[in-house]
Amino acid sequence: MFLALIPARYILAVLGSIAMAIIYGLKVNLSVAMVAMLNHSALAHNSAVAAESKEHHVNAEPVCQGSNSTEAVEDGPFIWSEPVQGIILSCYFWGYLVSQVPGARVAESFSARWVMFFSVLINVVCTLLTPIAAKMHYVAMIVMRVGEGIGGGVTFPAMHVMLASWAPPNERSVMSAIVYAGTALGTVISMLMAGVLAGTLGWESVFYVMGGLSCLWMVLWLWLIQDTPTKQALISQEERELITSSLGTGSASAHNEPKPPVPWRKVFTSGPFYGILIAHICNNWGWYMLLIELPFYMKQVLQFNIKENAVVTAIPFLTMWFFSMALSKTLDALRSRGKITTTIARKTATFIASAVPMGCLLALCYIGCQRGLAVALMTIGITAIGGMFCGLLSNHIDIAPNYAGTLMAITNTAATLSGIIVPIFVGQITHGNQTIGAWRVIFFVTIGLYIVEIIAYLLLASGEEQPWNKGDKPASSIEAAEAEATPLNTKESKQNYNGQDQ
């Protein structure tokens, strides 16, 4: 009875959000846990030796003297240098990189529901095996992280396929934001749990507890979710008709007809596609800079201990979650009233997600060791990044819903290069040089990429469906299909759609 009170499409959105939270939570927990896994005393000695060979380090700005500067160093068992740490953190994206396009095609051609299920399953198994792998050798650790990346790489394409089949156009921003804001929620929960678990029960508990708790989702997903509304048993007839009529998927031919092949040439000559591609690459650089490297900046430069680190790092991702919900709802309301177009909504959200964190990073370069102000700036910057969920990350479905999964896979594959490069780049810049000056260089590179993102997306992006979404079919065939998919009583269907669940 309880499930009957909740629209099936929002059950999908909530479980999709939890899935993204699991994937991101199991990804970022290592960033926090590694702080407890490392032998900082030995690493500090090695860094001091390395620093003597760096002439520029003599005049570099030192790290801050935090309130916990007299606290005993929290040492773990592993002596992994900064470059090795960078490789361990970045190797997740090696698997992430190769799985996206194949995963998207499987999701579009067969079942996005099963692709999501196996994505979480792979991540849970690799997480539970991580403590054993770490104790064996860091190479075994790399293998586990690559496995997690393979599972994680298919999540965005698969969820795009699900949203293209389940989200009415006027609710697309809200449903997309609910689903993808799970990445922020997962980050919050993971960082808080990882900090508490590592500080109380030891670093191994981070992986055992979080991996074990994720198993419940797999049962709920298989029980409650199907690929499309037409296959879903736990849905009212009214809601099924609402979704299928708004998407033009209610007819038998629309349901049974296979999707046309991807028009690759038209995709790679499309301006709106390149707007999303460039913005996704640049935005991901800033996202992963803050997601992966923020705990190390807090620890090494601002001198937070691991429990402080977890709390201070997690808070901005919680505010991001609230902000993304509010912004998506506001933009959808303005669109439904005809105040703004889809194009304006996507560009507004993406501009907020890039311009605000860019300004915060610029200020962060010059405030020195003012820890309170640094936390405030990072909170504001990370909060604003939540605009990407209803901005560029929703845009693939607007321009080509038939190929939303494939387009997401292409842009996210390219954007994954940022996830690979960021930890290695930071590791090389800060090796034997954990100073404010070194991090200033890192922040300025990120600022430059944000500028590129803003310009490219404002010039190229569009919220309108592109002609090539219908593939390479003749125009007469497209018109016939559209006519058949149109509900007989268009006016009544439209009134039903606009009056329900708004």
Coordinates of C-alpha atoms in Angstrom, one line a residue:
M1 CA 0.0 0.0 0.0
F2 CA 2.8 2.4 0.8
L3 CA 4.4 2.0 -2.6
A4 CA 1.0 2.9 -4.2
L5 CA 1.3 6.3 -2.7
I6 CA 4.5 7.1 -4.5
P7 CA 4.7 7.5 -8.3
A8 CA 6.7 4.7 -9.8
R9 CA 8.9 7.2 -11.7
Y10 CA 10.0 8.7 -8.4
I11 CA 10.7 5.3 -6.9
L12 CA 13.0 4.9 -9.8
A13 CA 14.6 8.3 -9.2
V14 CA 15.2 7.6 -5.5
L15 CA 16.6 4.2 -6.0
G16 CA 18.7 5.6 -8.9
S17 CA 20.0 8.3 -6.5
I18 CA 20.9 5.6 -3.9
A19 CA 22.7 3.7 -6.6
M20 CA 24.7 6.7 -7.5
A21 CA 25.4 7.4 -3.8
I22 CA 26.7 3.8 -3.4
I23 CA 29.0 4.1 -6.5
Y24 CA 30.4 7.5 -5.4
G25 CA 30.5 6.5 -1.8
L26 CA 32.6 3.4 -2.5
K27 CA 34.8 5.5 -4.8
V28 CA 35.6 8.3 -2.5
N29 CA 35.9 6.4 0.7
L30 CA 39.5 5.6 -0.2
S31 CA 40.3 9.3 -0.3
V32 CA 39.5 9.6 3.4
A33 CA 40.6 6.1 4.4
M34 CA 44.0 6.5 2.8
V35 CA 44.7 9.3 5.3
A36 CA 44.5 6.7 8.0
M37 CA 46.2 4.0 5.9
L38 CA 49.5 5.9 5.3
N39 CA 52.5 6.0 7.6
H40 CA 52.8 9.8 7.8
S41 CA 56.0 9.8 9.9
A42 CA 57.9 7.8 7.3
L43 CA 56.4 9.8 4.5
A44 CA 57.3 13.1 6.1
H45 CA 60.9 12.0 6.4
N46 CA 61.0 10.9 2.8
S47 CA 59.4 14.2 1.7
A48 CA 62.0 16.2 3.7
V49 CA 64.8 14.4 1.9
A50 CA 63.1 15.0 -1.5
A51 CA 62.6 18.7 -0.6
E52 CA 66.3 19.2 -0.2
S53 CA 66.8 18.5 -3.9
K54 CA 64.1 21.1 -4.9
E55 CA 65.6 24.5 -5.0
H56 CA 62.3 26.3 -5.3
H57 CA 61.1 24.7 -2.1
V58 CA 63.4 26.8 0.0
N59 CA 61.3 29.9 -0.6
A60 CA 58.0 28.2 -0.8
E61 CA 55.2 29.1 1.5
P62 CA 54.9 26.5 4.3
V63 CA 51.9 24.6 5.3
C64 CA 49.5 26.1 7.8
Q65 CA 49.9 25.6 11.6
G66 CA 46.5 24.3 12.5
S67 CA 44.9 23.9 15.9
N68 CA 46.0 20.3 15.9
S69 CA 49.6 20.9 15.0
T70 CA 50.8 19.4 18.2
E71 CA 48.6 16.3 17.7
A72 CA 50.4 13.0 17.3
V73 CA 50.7 11.9 13.7
E74 CA 48.1 9.3 12.8
D75 CA 50.2 6.6 11.2
G76 CA 49.0 3.6 9.2
P77 CA 50.9 0.6 7.8
F78 CA 51.6 1.8 4.3
I79 CA 54.5 3.9 3.0
W80 CA 53.1 5.0 -0.4
S81 CA 54.8 8.0 -1.9
E82 CA 52.7 10.9 -3.4
P83 CA 53.1 9.5 -6.9
V84 CA 52.0 6.0 -5.8
Q85 CA 49.0 7.5 -4.0
G86 CA 48.1 9.4 -7.2
I87 CA 48.3 6.2 -9.2
I88 CA 46.1 4.3 -6.7
L89 CA 43.5 7.0 -6.7
S90 CA 43.6 7.6 -10.5
C91 CA 43.5 3.9 -11.5
Y92 CA 39.8 3.8 -10.7
F93 CA 39.3 5.8 -13.9
W94 CA 41.3 3.3 -16.0
G95 CA 38.4 0.9 -15.7
Y96 CA 35.9 3.7 -15.7
L97 CA 37.2 4.8 -19.1
V98 CA 36.9 1.6 -21.0
S99 CA 33.5 0.4 -19.8
Q100 CA 31.3 3.4 -20.6
V101 CA 30.6 3.1 -24.4
P102 CA 30.1 -0.7 -24.3
G103 CA 27.9 -0.4 -21.2
A104 CA 25.8 2.3 -22.9
R105 CA 25.2 0.2 -26.0
V106 CA 24.2 -2.8 -23.8
A107 CA 21.9 -0.6 -21.8
E108 CA 20.2 0.9 -24.9
S109 CA 20.0 -2.4 -26.8
F110 CA 19.1 -4.8 -24.0
S111 CA 18.5 -3.7 -20.4
A112 CA 19.7 -0.6 -18.4
R113 CA 18.2 -2.2 -15.3
W114 CA 20.6 -5.1 -15.3
V115 CA 23.5 -2.9 -16.3
M116 CA 22.9 -0.8 -13.1
F117 CA 22.5 -4.0 -11.0
F118 CA 25.9 -5.5 -12.1
S119 CA 27.5 -2.1 -11.7
V120 CA 26.7 -2.0 -8.0
L121 CA 27.5 -5.7 -7.6
I122 CA 31.0 -5.3 -9.0
N123 CA 31.7 -2.3 -6.7
V124 CA 30.5 -4.1 -3.6
V125 CA 32.7 -7.1 -4.3
C126 CA 35.8 -5.1 -5.0
T127 CA 35.2 -2.9 -1.9
L128 CA 35.0 -5.9 0.4
L129 CA 38.2 -7.3 -1.1
T130 CA 40.1 -4.0 -0.8
P131 CA 41.7 -4.5 2.7
I132 CA 43.0 -7.9 1.7
A133 CA 44.4 -6.5 -1.6
A134 CA 46.1 -3.5 0.2
K135 CA 47.9 -5.8 2.5
M136 CA 49.1 -8.0 -0.4
H137 CA 50.7 -5.2 -2.5
Y138 CA 49.6 -1.9 -3.9
V139 CA 49.4 -3.5 -7.3
A140 CA 46.6 -5.7 -6.0
M141 CA 45.0 -2.6 -4.7
I142 CA 45.2 -1.1 -8.2
V143 CA 43.4 -4.2 -9.6
M144 CA 40.5 -3.7 -7.1
R145 CA 40.2 -0.1 -8.0
V146 CA 40.2 -0.8 -11.7
G147 CA 37.4 -3.3 -11.1
E148 CA 35.4 -0.7 -9.3
G149 CA 36.0 1.7 -12.1
I150 CA 34.6 -0.8 -14.7
G151 CA 31.4 -1.1 -12.6
G152 CA 31.2 2.6 -12.0
G153 CA 31.8 3.6 -15.6
V154 CA 28.4 2.3 -16.8
T155 CA 26.3 4.0 -14.2
F156 CA 25.7 7.4 -15.9
P157 CA 25.0 6.0 -19.3
A158 CA 22.6 3.4 -17.9
M159 CA 20.8 5.9 -15.8
H160 CA 20.5 8.2 -18.8
V161 CA 18.8 5.4 -20.7
M162 CA 16.4 4.8 -17.7
L163 CA 15.6 8.6 -17.4
A164 CA 14.9 8.8 -21.2
S165 CA 12.3 6.1 -20.8
W166 CA 10.8 7.3 -17.5
A167 CA 11.1 11.1 -17.1
P168 CA 8.3 13.3 -18.7
P169 CA 10.0 16.3 -20.4
N170 CA 8.6 18.8 -17.8
E171 CA 10.0 16.8 -14.9
R172 CA 13.3 15.9 -16.5
S173 CA 15.4 18.4 -14.6
V174 CA 14.0 17.4 -11.2
M175 CA 14.3 13.6 -11.9
S176 CA 17.8 14.0 -13.2
A177 CA 18.8 16.1 -10.2
I178 CA 17.3 13.6 -7.8
V179 CA 19.3 10.8 -9.5
Y180 CA 22.6 12.5 -10.0
A181 CA 22.6 14.4 -6.8
G182 CA 23.0 11.0 -5.2
T183 CA 26.7 11.4 -6.1
A184 CA 26.8 14.3 -3.6
L185 CA 24.8 12.5 -1.0
G186 CA 27.0 9.4 -1.4
T187 CA 30.1 11.6 -1.0
V188 CA 28.7 13.1 2.2
I189 CA 27.8 9.8 3.8
S190 CA 31.0 8.1 2.7
M191 CA 33.3 10.8 3.9
L192 CA 31.6 11.1 7.3
M193 CA 31.4 7.3 7.7
A194 CA 34.9 6.7 6.5
G195 CA 36.3 9.3 8.9
V196 CA 34.4 8.0 11.9
L197 CA 35.1 4.3 11.1
A198 CA 38.8 4.9 10.3
G199 CA 39.2 6.9 13.5
T200 CA 37.4 4.4 15.8
L201 CA 37.4 0.9 14.3
G202 CA 40.4 1.1 12.0
W203 CA 40.8 1.7 8.2
E204 CA 39.7 -1.9 7.3
S205 CA 36.2 -1.2 8.7
V206 CA 35.6 1.5 6.1
F207 CA 35.5 -1.0 3.3
Y208 CA 33.8 -3.9 5.2
V209 CA 30.9 -1.8 6.6
M210 CA 30.2 0.3 3.6
G211 CA 30.4 -2.6 1.2
G212 CA 28.1 -4.7 3.3
L213 CA 25.5 -2.1 3.7
S214 CA 25.2 -1.6 -0.1
C215 CA 23.9 -5.1 -0.6
L216 CA 20.4 -4.1 0.4
W217 CA 20.0 -1.8 -2.6
M218 CA 20.4 -4.7 -5.0
V219 CA 17.4 -6.5 -3.6
L220 CA 15.2 -3.4 -3.8
W221 CA 16.3 -2.6 -7.3
L222 CA 15.4 -6.0 -8.8
W223 CA 12.1 -6.0 -6.9
L224 CA 10.8 -2.5 -7.7
I225 CA 12.4 -1.4 -11.0
Q226 CA 11.9 -2.3 -14.7
D227 CA 13.4 -0.8 -17.8
T228 CA 10.3 1.0 -19.0
P229 CA 6.8 2.0 -17.7
T230 CA 5.2 -0.6 -20.1
K231 CA 7.1 -3.4 -18.4
Q232 CA 6.5 -2.1 -14.8
A233 CA 3.8 -4.0 -12.8
L234 CA 4.0 -1.7 -9.8
I235 CA 2.6 1.4 -11.5
S236 CA -0.9 2.8 -12.0
Q237 CA -2.4 2.9 -15.4
E238 CA -2.8 6.7 -15.2
E239 CA 0.9 7.2 -14.5
R240 CA 1.9 4.7 -17.3
E241 CA -0.2 6.7 -19.8
L242 CA 1.1 10.0 -18.4
I243 CA 4.7 9.0 -19.1
T244 CA 4.2 7.1 -22.4
S245 CA 2.0 9.8 -23.9
S246 CA 4.4 12.6 -23.0
L247 CA 7.3 10.7 -24.5
G248 CA 5.5 9.3 -27.5
T249 CA 6.2 5.7 -26.5
G250 CA 2.7 4.5 -25.9
S251 CA 2.0 2.8 -29.2
A252 CA 2.8 -0.8 -29.9
S253 CA 5.1 0.1 -32.8
A254 CA 7.0 2.7 -30.7
H255 CA 7.5 0.1 -28.0
N256 CA 8.6 -2.8 -30.3
E257 CA 10.5 -1.0 -33.0
P258 CA 14.3 -1.1 -32.3
K259 CA 16.2 2.1 -32.1
P260 CA 18.0 3.1 -35.2
P261 CA 21.8 2.9 -35.3
V262 CA 23.8 5.8 -33.9
P263 CA 24.3 8.4 -36.6
W264 CA 28.0 8.8 -35.7
R265 CA 28.9 11.4 -38.4
K266 CA 26.0 13.7 -37.4
V267 CA 26.8 13.3 -33.7
F268 CA 30.5 14.4 -34.2
T269 CA 29.5 17.3 -36.4
S270 CA 26.9 18.6 -33.9
G271 CA 27.6 22.0 -32.2
P272 CA 25.4 21.2 -29.2
F273 CA 27.1 17.9 -28.7
Y274 CA 30.5 19.6 -28.6
G275 CA 29.2 22.2 -26.1
I276 CA 28.3 19.3 -23.7
L277 CA 31.6 17.5 -24.4
I278 CA 33.8 20.5 -23.7
A279 CA 31.8 21.5 -20.6
H280 CA 31.8 18.0 -19.3
I281 CA 35.6 17.6 -19.6
C282 CA 36.3 21.0 -17.9
N283 CA 33.7 20.6 -15.2
N284 CA 34.9 17.1 -14.3
W285 CA 38.4 18.5 -13.7
G286 CA 37.1 20.8 -11.1
W287 CA 34.7 18.1 -9.7
Y288 CA 37.5 15.5 -9.3
M289 CA 39.9 18.1 -8.0
L290 CA 37.5 18.8 -5.1
L291 CA 36.2 15.3 -4.7
I292 CA 39.5 13.4 -4.7
E293 CA 42.1 15.9 -3.6
L294 CA 40.2 18.0 -1.1
P295 CA 40.8 15.6 1.9
F296 CA 44.6 15.8 1.2
Y297 CA 44.5 19.6 1.0
M298 CA 42.7 19.7 4.3
K299 CA 45.1 17.3 5.9
Q300 CA 48.5 18.4 4.4
V301 CA 48.0 22.2 4.1
L302 CA 45.3 23.3 6.5
Q303 CA 46.3 20.6 9.1
F304 CA 43.0 19.1 9.9
N305 CA 43.1 15.8 11.7
I306 CA 41.2 12.8 10.2
K307 CA 37.9 13.3 12.1
E308 CA 37.9 17.1 11.4
N309 CA 38.9 16.3 7.8
A310 CA 35.9 14.0 7.2
V311 CA 33.4 16.4 8.7
V312 CA 34.7 19.6 7.0
T313 CA 35.1 17.8 3.7
A314 CA 31.6 16.3 3.8
I315 CA 29.5 19.3 4.7
P316 CA 29.9 21.0 1.3
F317 CA 28.5 18.0 -0.5
L318 CA 25.5 18.0 1.7
T319 CA 24.7 21.6 0.9
M320 CA 25.3 20.7 -2.8
W321 CA 22.6 18.1 -2.5
F322 CA 20.0 20.7 -1.2
F323 CA 21.1 23.3 -3.7
S324 CA 20.8 21.0 -6.7
M325 CA 17.2 20.0 -5.6
A326 CA 16.2 23.6 -5.2
L327 CA 17.7 24.8 -8.4
S328 CA 16.3 22.0 -10.5
K329 CA 12.8 22.5 -9.1
T330 CA 13.0 26.2 -9.8
L331 CA 14.2 25.8 -13.4
D332 CA 11.5 23.2 -14.1
A333 CA 8.8 25.5 -12.7
L334 CA 10.0 28.4 -14.9
R335 CA 10.1 26.1 -17.9
S336 CA 6.6 24.8 -17.4
R337 CA 5.3 28.4 -17.1
G338 CA 7.0 29.4 -20.3
K339 CA 9.3 31.9 -18.6
I340 CA 12.5 30.3 -19.9
T341 CA 13.4 27.8 -22.5
T342 CA 15.2 24.5 -21.9
T343 CA 18.3 26.0 -23.5
I344 CA 18.3 28.9 -21.0
A345 CA 17.7 26.5 -18.1
R346 CA 20.7 24.3 -19.0
K347 CA 23.0 27.2 -19.6
T348 CA 22.0 28.9 -16.4
A349 CA 22.6 25.8 -14.3
T350 CA 25.9 25.1 -16.0
F351 CA 27.1 28.7 -15.6
I352 CA 26.4 28.6 -11.9
A353 CA 28.2 25.2 -11.6
S354 CA 31.4 26.7 -13.1
A355 CA 31.6 30.4 -12.4
V356 CA 31.0 30.2 -8.6
P357 CA 33.6 27.5 -7.9
M358 CA 36.0 29.3 -10.2
G359 CA 35.6 32.5 -8.1
C360 CA 36.0 30.5 -4.8
L361 CA 39.2 28.8 -6.0
L362 CA 40.6 32.2 -7.0
A363 CA 39.9 33.6 -3.6
L364 CA 41.4 30.4 -2.0
C365 CA 44.7 31.2 -3.7
Y366 CA 45.2 34.3 -1.6
I367 CA 43.7 33.8 1.8
G368 CA 46.7 31.9 3.2
C369 CA 46.0 29.9 6.4
Q370 CA 42.7 31.4 7.3
R371 CA 41.1 28.0 7.9
G372 CA 37.5 29.2 8.6
L373 CA 37.4 31.3 5.5
A374 CA 38.9 28.5 3.4
V375 CA 36.2 26.1 4.6
A376 CA 33.5 28.7 3.8
L377 CA 34.9 29.2 0.3
M378 CA 35.1 25.5 -0.4
T379 CA 31.6 25.0 0.9
I380 CA 30.2 27.7 -1.4
G381 CA 32.2 26.4 -4.4
I382 CA 31.2 22.7 -4.0
T383 CA 27.6 23.7 -3.3
A384 CA 27.4 25.5 -6.6
I385 CA 28.8 22.6 -8.6
G386 CA 25.4 20.9 -7.9
G387 CA 24.1 23.0 -10.8
M388 CA 25.7 20.5 -13.2
F389 CA 23.1 17.8 -12.4
C390 CA 20.3 19.8 -14.0
G391 CA 22.6 21.6 -16.4
L392 CA 25.1 19.8 -18.7
L393 CA 24.5 16.3 -17.2
S394 CA 20.8 16.5 -18.3
N395 CA 21.5 18.0 -21.7
H396 CA 22.2 14.7 -23.5
I397 CA 18.5 13.6 -23.0
D398 CA 17.3 17.0 -24.4
I399 CA 19.2 16.8 -27.7
A400 CA 18.9 13.1 -28.4
P401 CA 16.8 10.9 -26.0
N402 CA 17.2 7.9 -28.3
Y403 CA 20.9 8.0 -27.8
A404 CA 21.1 9.6 -24.3
G405 CA 23.2 6.7 -22.9
T406 CA 25.6 6.6 -25.8
L407 CA 26.1 10.4 -25.7
M408 CA 26.7 10.4 -22.0
A409 CA 29.2 7.5 -22.4
I410 CA 31.1 9.5 -25.0
T411 CA 31.3 12.8 -23.1
N412 CA 31.9 11.0 -19.7
T413 CA 34.6 8.9 -21.2
A414 CA 36.4 12.0 -22.4
A415 CA 35.7 13.7 -19.1
T416 CA 37.1 10.7 -17.3
L417 CA 40.6 11.7 -18.5
S418 CA 40.3 14.5 -15.9
G419 CA 39.9 11.9 -13.2
I420 CA 43.0 10.0 -14.4
I421 CA 45.1 13.1 -14.7
V422 CA 44.1 15.1 -11.6
P423 CA 45.6 12.7 -8.9
I424 CA 48.8 12.2 -10.9
F425 CA 49.1 16.0 -11.6
V426 CA 48.5 16.9 -8.0
G427 CA 50.9 14.1 -6.8
Q428 CA 53.7 15.4 -9.0
I429 CA 53.2 19.1 -8.1
T430 CA 53.1 18.3 -4.3
H431 CA 55.7 15.6 -4.1
G432 CA 58.1 16.9 -1.4
N433 CA 56.3 20.3 -1.7
Q434 CA 53.1 20.3 0.3
T435 CA 52.8 24.0 0.4
I436 CA 50.2 26.7 -0.3
G437 CA 52.3 27.8 -3.3
A438 CA 52.1 24.4 -4.9
W439 CA 48.4 24.2 -4.4
R440 CA 48.0 27.7 -5.9
V441 CA 49.4 26.4 -9.1
I442 CA 46.9 23.5 -9.0
F443 CA 44.0 25.9 -8.4
F444 CA 45.0 28.3 -11.2
V445 CA 45.0 25.4 -13.8
T446 CA 41.5 24.5 -12.6
I447 CA 40.4 28.2 -12.9
G448 CA 41.6 28.3 -16.5
L449 CA 39.6 25.2 -17.4
Y450 CA 36.5 26.7 -15.9
I451 CA 36.8 29.7 -18.1
V452 CA 37.0 27.4 -21.2
E453 CA 33.9 25.6 -20.0
I454 CA 31.8 28.8 -19.6
I455 CA 32.7 30.1 -23.0
A456 CA 32.2 26.9 -24.9
Y457 CA 28.9 26.0 -23.3
L458 CA 27.3 29.4 -23.6
L459 CA 28.2 29.5 -27.3
L460 CA 27.4 26.0 -28.4
A461 CA 24.9 24.3 -26.1
S462 CA 21.2 23.8 -26.9
G463 CA 18.2 22.3 -25.1
E464 CA 16.3 21.4 -28.3
E465 CA 16.0 17.9 -29.7
Q466 CA 18.4 17.6 -32.7
P467 CA 17.2 16.2 -36.1
W468 CA 19.6 13.3 -36.0
N469 CA 17.9 11.9 -32.9
K470 CA 15.7 10.0 -35.4
G471 CA 18.8 8.4 -36.9
D472 CA 19.2 8.2 -40.6
K473 CA 15.5 7.4 -41.4
P474 CA 13.9 9.2 -44.3
A475 CA 11.8 12.2 -43.4
S476 CA 8.5 10.4 -44.5
S477 CA 9.2 7.5 -42.1
I478 CA 9.9 9.9 -39.2
E479 CA 6.6 11.8 -39.8
A480 CA 4.6 8.5 -39.9
A481 CA 6.2 7.3 -36.7
E482 CA 5.5 10.6 -35.0
A483 CA 1.9 10.6 -36.1
E484 CA 1.3 7.0 -34.9
A485 CA 2.9 7.9 -31.5
T486 CA 0.6 11.0 -31.0
P487 CA -2.3 10.3 -28.6
L488 CA -5.7 10.4 -30.3
N489 CA -7.0 12.9 -27.8
T490 CA -4.0 15.2 -27.6
K491 CA -5.8 18.0 -25.7
E492 CA -7.1 15.7 -23.0
S493 CA -3.7 14.0 -22.7
K494 CA -1.9 17.3 -22.4
Q495 CA -4.3 18.5 -19.7
N496 CA -3.8 15.2 -17.8
Y497 CA 0.0 15.6 -18.0
N498 CA 0.1 19.3 -17.0
G499 CA -2.3 18.7 -14.1
Q500 CA -0.7 15.7 -12.5
D501 CA 2.2 15.6 -10.1
Q502 CA 3.3 19.1 -10.6

